Short mmCIF file of N, CA and C in Angstrom, two decimals:
data_model
loop_
_atom_site.label_atom_id
_atom_site.label_comp_id
_atom_site.label_asym_id
_atom_site.label_seq_id
_atom_site.Cartn_x
_atom_site.Cartn_y
_atom_site.Cartn_z
N UNK A 29 38.06 -41.88 -25.04
CA UNK A 29 36.64 -42.07 -24.80
C UNK A 29 35.96 -40.74 -24.56
N UNK A 30 34.73 -40.63 -25.04
CA UNK A 30 33.89 -39.47 -24.81
C UNK A 30 32.57 -39.98 -24.25
N UNK A 31 32.16 -39.43 -23.13
CA UNK A 31 30.87 -39.77 -22.55
C UNK A 31 29.89 -38.65 -22.85
N UNK A 32 28.70 -39.02 -23.28
CA UNK A 32 27.68 -38.05 -23.69
C UNK A 32 26.40 -38.31 -22.91
N UNK A 33 25.83 -37.24 -22.38
CA UNK A 33 24.59 -37.35 -21.63
C UNK A 33 23.61 -36.29 -22.13
N UNK A 34 22.48 -36.76 -22.67
CA UNK A 34 21.45 -35.87 -23.18
C UNK A 34 20.47 -35.49 -22.07
N UNK A 35 19.88 -34.31 -22.22
CA UNK A 35 18.83 -33.87 -21.30
C UNK A 35 17.93 -32.89 -22.03
N UNK A 36 16.80 -32.58 -21.40
CA UNK A 36 15.91 -31.58 -21.96
C UNK A 36 14.69 -32.12 -22.67
N UNK A 37 14.61 -33.43 -22.80
CA UNK A 37 13.43 -34.00 -23.44
C UNK A 37 12.21 -33.88 -22.56
N UNK A 38 11.06 -34.22 -23.13
CA UNK A 38 9.83 -34.17 -22.37
C UNK A 38 8.62 -34.19 -23.26
N UNK A 39 7.48 -33.83 -22.66
CA UNK A 39 6.21 -33.79 -23.37
C UNK A 39 5.87 -32.34 -23.70
N UNK A 40 5.53 -32.09 -24.95
CA UNK A 40 5.21 -30.73 -25.39
C UNK A 40 4.05 -30.80 -26.39
N UNK A 41 3.27 -29.76 -26.41
CA UNK A 41 2.16 -29.70 -27.38
C UNK A 41 2.67 -29.32 -28.76
N UNK A 42 1.93 -29.75 -29.74
CA UNK A 42 2.27 -29.39 -31.12
C UNK A 42 2.37 -27.87 -31.24
N UNK A 43 3.39 -27.43 -31.95
CA UNK A 43 3.63 -26.00 -32.10
C UNK A 43 4.57 -25.44 -31.05
N UNK A 44 4.87 -26.22 -30.04
CA UNK A 44 5.73 -25.77 -28.96
C UNK A 44 7.20 -25.95 -29.27
N UNK A 45 8.02 -25.67 -28.26
CA UNK A 45 9.47 -25.71 -28.40
C UNK A 45 10.10 -26.47 -27.25
N UNK A 46 11.27 -27.03 -27.54
CA UNK A 46 12.12 -27.66 -26.53
C UNK A 46 13.57 -27.38 -26.90
N UNK A 47 14.42 -27.36 -25.90
CA UNK A 47 15.86 -27.28 -26.15
C UNK A 47 16.52 -28.48 -25.50
N UNK A 48 17.16 -29.29 -26.33
CA UNK A 48 17.92 -30.43 -25.84
C UNK A 48 19.37 -30.01 -25.60
N UNK A 49 19.97 -30.61 -24.60
CA UNK A 49 21.38 -30.40 -24.31
C UNK A 49 22.09 -31.74 -24.30
N UNK A 50 23.35 -31.70 -24.64
CA UNK A 50 24.18 -32.90 -24.59
C UNK A 50 25.51 -32.49 -23.95
N UNK A 51 25.75 -32.99 -22.76
CA UNK A 51 26.97 -32.68 -22.04
C UNK A 51 28.01 -33.76 -22.29
N UNK A 52 29.21 -33.33 -22.61
CA UNK A 52 30.28 -34.27 -22.94
C UNK A 52 31.37 -34.24 -21.88
N UNK A 53 31.95 -35.37 -21.65
CA UNK A 53 33.11 -35.47 -20.76
C UNK A 53 34.09 -36.45 -21.37
N UNK A 54 35.31 -36.41 -20.90
CA UNK A 54 36.32 -37.30 -21.44
C UNK A 54 37.31 -36.53 -22.29
N UNK A 55 37.55 -37.00 -23.48
CA UNK A 55 38.53 -36.38 -24.36
C UNK A 55 38.07 -34.99 -24.79
N UNK A 56 38.94 -34.26 -25.40
CA UNK A 56 38.70 -32.87 -25.74
C UNK A 56 37.46 -32.73 -26.62
N UNK A 57 36.45 -32.14 -26.04
CA UNK A 57 35.17 -31.99 -26.73
C UNK A 57 35.31 -31.17 -27.98
N UNK A 58 36.11 -30.12 -27.91
CA UNK A 58 36.19 -29.17 -29.02
C UNK A 58 36.83 -29.76 -30.27
N UNK A 59 37.38 -30.94 -30.19
CA UNK A 59 38.00 -31.56 -31.37
C UNK A 59 37.02 -32.45 -32.12
N UNK A 60 35.80 -32.57 -31.63
CA UNK A 60 34.82 -33.46 -32.24
C UNK A 60 33.68 -32.70 -32.90
N UNK A 61 33.30 -33.17 -34.08
CA UNK A 61 32.02 -32.75 -34.64
C UNK A 61 30.92 -33.48 -33.87
N UNK A 62 29.78 -32.83 -33.74
CA UNK A 62 28.69 -33.39 -32.97
C UNK A 62 27.43 -33.50 -33.83
N UNK A 63 26.67 -34.53 -33.56
CA UNK A 63 25.42 -34.70 -34.30
C UNK A 63 24.28 -35.07 -33.39
N UNK A 64 23.07 -34.79 -33.87
CA UNK A 64 21.85 -35.25 -33.22
C UNK A 64 21.13 -36.20 -34.19
N UNK A 65 20.68 -37.29 -33.64
CA UNK A 65 19.89 -38.27 -34.38
C UNK A 65 18.63 -38.56 -33.58
N UNK A 66 17.66 -39.18 -34.23
CA UNK A 66 16.44 -39.55 -33.52
C UNK A 66 15.92 -40.87 -34.04
N UNK A 67 15.18 -41.54 -33.18
CA UNK A 67 14.57 -42.81 -33.55
C UNK A 67 13.16 -42.88 -32.99
N UNK A 68 12.21 -42.97 -33.90
CA UNK A 68 10.81 -43.12 -33.52
C UNK A 68 10.48 -44.60 -33.42
N UNK A 69 9.43 -44.95 -32.67
CA UNK A 69 9.05 -46.36 -32.52
C UNK A 69 8.82 -47.02 -33.88
N UNK A 70 9.45 -48.17 -34.08
CA UNK A 70 9.27 -48.91 -35.32
C UNK A 70 10.02 -48.36 -36.51
N UNK A 71 10.83 -47.33 -36.30
CA UNK A 71 11.57 -46.73 -37.41
C UNK A 71 13.06 -46.80 -37.15
N UNK A 72 13.82 -46.63 -38.22
CA UNK A 72 15.26 -46.61 -38.09
C UNK A 72 15.73 -45.26 -37.54
N UNK A 73 16.91 -45.28 -36.95
CA UNK A 73 17.50 -44.04 -36.47
C UNK A 73 17.78 -43.13 -37.66
N UNK A 74 17.48 -41.85 -37.53
CA UNK A 74 17.69 -40.93 -38.63
C UNK A 74 18.45 -39.69 -38.18
N UNK A 75 19.17 -39.13 -39.12
CA UNK A 75 19.94 -37.92 -38.89
C UNK A 75 19.02 -36.74 -38.69
N UNK A 76 19.41 -35.85 -37.75
CA UNK A 76 18.64 -34.63 -37.51
C UNK A 76 19.49 -33.40 -37.84
N UNK A 77 20.64 -33.29 -37.18
CA UNK A 77 21.49 -32.11 -37.37
C UNK A 77 22.90 -32.43 -36.92
N UNK A 78 23.86 -31.67 -37.44
CA UNK A 78 25.25 -31.85 -37.05
C UNK A 78 25.97 -30.51 -37.10
N UNK A 79 27.06 -30.43 -36.35
CA UNK A 79 27.82 -29.18 -36.27
C UNK A 79 29.30 -29.52 -36.20
N UNK A 80 30.10 -28.73 -36.87
CA UNK A 80 31.54 -28.96 -36.89
C UNK A 80 32.15 -28.63 -35.53
N UNK A 81 33.40 -29.01 -35.36
CA UNK A 81 34.07 -28.79 -34.08
C UNK A 81 34.13 -27.30 -33.73
N UNK A 82 34.23 -26.46 -34.74
CA UNK A 82 34.34 -25.02 -34.51
C UNK A 82 32.99 -24.35 -34.35
N UNK A 83 31.95 -25.04 -34.80
CA UNK A 83 30.61 -24.45 -34.79
C UNK A 83 30.30 -23.66 -36.05
N UNK A 84 31.25 -23.55 -36.95
CA UNK A 84 31.05 -22.74 -38.16
C UNK A 84 30.14 -23.44 -39.16
N UNK A 85 30.32 -24.74 -39.30
CA UNK A 85 29.53 -25.49 -40.29
C UNK A 85 28.44 -26.29 -39.60
N UNK A 86 27.25 -26.24 -40.20
CA UNK A 86 26.13 -27.04 -39.70
C UNK A 86 25.47 -27.77 -40.85
N UNK A 87 24.71 -28.78 -40.50
CA UNK A 87 24.04 -29.62 -41.48
C UNK A 87 22.71 -30.04 -40.88
N UNK A 88 21.64 -30.01 -41.67
CA UNK A 88 20.31 -30.35 -41.16
C UNK A 88 19.59 -31.30 -42.10
N UNK A 89 18.78 -32.15 -41.52
CA UNK A 89 17.85 -32.93 -42.32
C UNK A 89 16.79 -31.99 -42.88
N UNK A 90 16.29 -32.30 -44.07
CA UNK A 90 15.29 -31.43 -44.69
C UNK A 90 14.04 -31.29 -43.83
N UNK A 91 13.72 -32.34 -43.08
CA UNK A 91 12.49 -32.34 -42.30
C UNK A 91 12.52 -31.37 -41.12
N UNK A 92 13.73 -30.94 -40.72
CA UNK A 92 13.82 -30.05 -39.57
C UNK A 92 14.41 -28.69 -39.92
N UNK A 93 14.88 -28.56 -41.14
CA UNK A 93 15.50 -27.30 -41.55
C UNK A 93 14.52 -26.16 -41.34
N UNK A 94 14.96 -25.06 -40.81
CA UNK A 94 14.22 -23.84 -40.50
C UNK A 94 13.43 -23.95 -39.20
N UNK A 95 13.33 -25.17 -38.62
CA UNK A 95 12.64 -25.33 -37.33
C UNK A 95 13.61 -25.62 -36.20
N UNK A 96 14.68 -26.36 -36.50
CA UNK A 96 15.64 -26.76 -35.48
C UNK A 96 16.95 -26.00 -35.70
N UNK A 97 17.66 -25.75 -34.60
CA UNK A 97 18.97 -25.11 -34.67
C UNK A 97 19.93 -25.84 -33.76
N UNK A 98 21.05 -26.25 -34.31
CA UNK A 98 22.10 -26.89 -33.53
C UNK A 98 23.17 -25.85 -33.21
N UNK A 99 23.69 -25.91 -32.00
CA UNK A 99 24.75 -24.99 -31.59
C UNK A 99 25.62 -25.70 -30.56
N UNK A 100 26.74 -25.10 -30.24
CA UNK A 100 27.63 -25.70 -29.26
C UNK A 100 28.35 -24.61 -28.49
N UNK A 101 28.72 -24.98 -27.27
CA UNK A 101 29.52 -24.11 -26.42
C UNK A 101 30.72 -24.95 -25.96
N UNK A 102 31.84 -24.76 -26.61
CA UNK A 102 33.01 -25.58 -26.30
C UNK A 102 33.55 -25.30 -24.90
N UNK A 103 33.30 -24.13 -24.38
CA UNK A 103 33.75 -23.82 -23.02
C UNK A 103 32.96 -24.63 -21.99
N UNK A 104 31.74 -25.00 -22.35
CA UNK A 104 30.88 -25.77 -21.45
C UNK A 104 30.79 -27.24 -21.84
N UNK A 105 31.52 -27.62 -22.89
CA UNK A 105 31.48 -29.01 -23.36
C UNK A 105 30.05 -29.47 -23.63
N UNK A 106 29.28 -28.62 -24.26
CA UNK A 106 27.85 -28.91 -24.45
C UNK A 106 27.42 -28.56 -25.87
N UNK A 107 26.58 -29.40 -26.43
CA UNK A 107 25.94 -29.12 -27.69
C UNK A 107 24.43 -29.05 -27.45
N UNK A 108 23.77 -28.20 -28.20
CA UNK A 108 22.35 -27.95 -28.01
C UNK A 108 21.57 -28.22 -29.30
N UNK A 109 20.31 -28.52 -29.11
CA UNK A 109 19.39 -28.60 -30.24
C UNK A 109 18.12 -27.85 -29.84
N UNK A 110 17.96 -26.67 -30.43
CA UNK A 110 16.75 -25.88 -30.21
C UNK A 110 15.70 -26.35 -31.22
N UNK A 111 14.56 -26.78 -30.73
CA UNK A 111 13.51 -27.33 -31.58
C UNK A 111 12.26 -26.47 -31.45
N UNK A 112 11.86 -25.87 -32.55
CA UNK A 112 10.66 -25.02 -32.58
C UNK A 112 9.61 -25.62 -33.51
N UNK A 113 8.40 -25.15 -33.37
CA UNK A 113 7.29 -25.60 -34.22
C UNK A 113 7.21 -27.12 -34.27
N UNK A 114 7.27 -27.72 -33.12
CA UNK A 114 7.27 -29.18 -33.06
C UNK A 114 5.94 -29.75 -33.51
N UNK A 115 6.01 -30.91 -34.13
CA UNK A 115 4.80 -31.61 -34.53
C UNK A 115 4.91 -33.08 -34.14
N UNK A 116 3.84 -33.82 -34.31
CA UNK A 116 3.79 -35.20 -33.83
C UNK A 116 4.88 -36.06 -34.48
N UNK A 117 5.26 -35.72 -35.70
CA UNK A 117 6.29 -36.50 -36.41
C UNK A 117 7.67 -36.32 -35.79
N UNK A 118 7.82 -35.36 -34.90
CA UNK A 118 9.10 -35.16 -34.22
C UNK A 118 9.23 -36.04 -32.97
N UNK A 119 8.18 -36.74 -32.62
CA UNK A 119 8.22 -37.64 -31.46
C UNK A 119 9.22 -38.75 -31.69
N UNK A 120 10.18 -38.87 -30.78
CA UNK A 120 11.25 -39.86 -30.93
C UNK A 120 12.16 -39.79 -29.72
N UNK A 121 13.06 -40.76 -29.64
CA UNK A 121 14.18 -40.64 -28.73
C UNK A 121 15.29 -39.93 -29.49
N UNK A 122 15.84 -38.89 -28.87
CA UNK A 122 16.88 -38.10 -29.51
C UNK A 122 18.24 -38.44 -28.89
N UNK A 123 19.20 -38.69 -29.77
CA UNK A 123 20.54 -39.08 -29.35
C UNK A 123 21.56 -38.04 -29.84
N UNK A 124 22.53 -37.76 -29.02
CA UNK A 124 23.66 -36.99 -29.53
C UNK A 124 24.83 -37.94 -29.73
N UNK A 125 25.72 -37.55 -30.63
CA UNK A 125 26.83 -38.40 -31.01
C UNK A 125 28.03 -37.54 -31.38
N UNK A 126 29.21 -38.12 -31.26
CA UNK A 126 30.45 -37.40 -31.56
C UNK A 126 31.28 -38.17 -32.58
N UNK A 127 31.92 -37.42 -33.47
CA UNK A 127 32.84 -38.05 -34.40
C UNK A 127 34.04 -37.14 -34.63
N UNK A 128 35.15 -37.75 -34.96
CA UNK A 128 36.40 -37.01 -35.12
C UNK A 128 36.56 -36.34 -36.47
N UNK A 129 35.52 -36.42 -37.31
CA UNK A 129 35.60 -35.81 -38.64
C UNK A 129 34.75 -34.55 -38.71
N UNK A 130 33.85 -34.53 -39.70
CA UNK A 130 33.04 -33.34 -39.93
C UNK A 130 31.58 -33.56 -39.56
N UNK A 131 30.74 -32.58 -39.84
CA UNK A 131 29.30 -32.66 -39.50
C UNK A 131 28.54 -33.51 -40.50
N UNK A 132 28.84 -34.82 -40.48
CA UNK A 132 28.28 -35.73 -41.46
C UNK A 132 26.94 -36.28 -41.02
N UNK A 133 26.25 -36.94 -41.96
CA UNK A 133 24.88 -37.37 -41.71
C UNK A 133 24.74 -38.86 -41.41
N UNK A 134 25.75 -39.65 -41.68
CA UNK A 134 25.64 -41.09 -41.50
C UNK A 134 25.95 -41.49 -40.07
N UNK A 135 25.07 -42.25 -39.47
CA UNK A 135 25.27 -42.63 -38.07
C UNK A 135 26.51 -43.49 -37.89
N UNK A 136 26.84 -44.28 -38.89
CA UNK A 136 28.01 -45.17 -38.73
C UNK A 136 29.32 -44.40 -38.69
N UNK A 137 29.31 -43.13 -39.03
CA UNK A 137 30.53 -42.32 -38.96
C UNK A 137 30.78 -41.75 -37.57
N UNK A 138 29.84 -41.95 -36.67
CA UNK A 138 29.97 -41.41 -35.32
C UNK A 138 30.50 -42.48 -34.38
N UNK A 139 31.43 -42.05 -33.52
CA UNK A 139 32.14 -43.00 -32.67
C UNK A 139 31.53 -43.14 -31.28
N UNK A 140 30.94 -42.09 -30.78
CA UNK A 140 30.43 -42.09 -29.41
C UNK A 140 28.97 -41.63 -29.41
N UNK A 141 28.20 -42.28 -28.53
CA UNK A 141 26.77 -42.02 -28.48
C UNK A 141 26.30 -41.87 -27.04
N UNK A 142 25.31 -40.99 -26.86
CA UNK A 142 24.62 -40.93 -25.59
C UNK A 142 23.50 -41.95 -25.54
N UNK A 143 22.80 -42.00 -24.42
CA UNK A 143 21.72 -42.97 -24.24
C UNK A 143 20.37 -42.46 -24.70
N UNK A 144 20.29 -41.19 -24.99
CA UNK A 144 19.07 -40.64 -25.56
C UNK A 144 18.15 -39.97 -24.56
N UNK A 145 17.30 -39.10 -25.09
CA UNK A 145 16.27 -38.44 -24.29
C UNK A 145 14.98 -38.44 -25.09
N UNK A 146 13.88 -38.74 -24.42
CA UNK A 146 12.60 -38.89 -25.11
C UNK A 146 11.95 -37.53 -25.33
N UNK A 147 11.49 -37.32 -26.55
CA UNK A 147 10.69 -36.14 -26.89
C UNK A 147 9.34 -36.64 -27.40
N UNK A 148 8.28 -36.17 -26.77
CA UNK A 148 6.94 -36.56 -27.16
C UNK A 148 6.13 -35.30 -27.46
N UNK A 149 5.58 -35.24 -28.66
CA UNK A 149 4.79 -34.09 -29.08
C UNK A 149 3.34 -34.53 -29.19
N UNK A 150 2.49 -33.90 -28.42
CA UNK A 150 1.07 -34.25 -28.44
C UNK A 150 0.34 -33.33 -29.42
N UNK A 151 -0.56 -33.94 -30.18
CA UNK A 151 -1.30 -33.16 -31.18
C UNK A 151 -2.65 -32.73 -30.67
#
């Protein structure tokens, strides 16, 4: 089992930045690829970014590429999502997730999920 707890969400103005964190406990964090997903009201959950267990490989949704950066610190059992140039379309609950494979984009490939953190961008 892997327990995931997100933090760092909040209210920010358009054009601003936030950094989300996801702290993991349980099984060896460094053996899992990690992903961030988001779900806006009335919409399906969508992929945002993912990172391999080593941190060498990353994957981004086109909508966030060049604005968001995913990173991880295996010594701290934490994965981060740096979000810059935020806009109203980024408003959603953000979830982190873990999977024993690679930095894939499909939510069904992830085994463990956090409860999410709300990000609200005001225009």
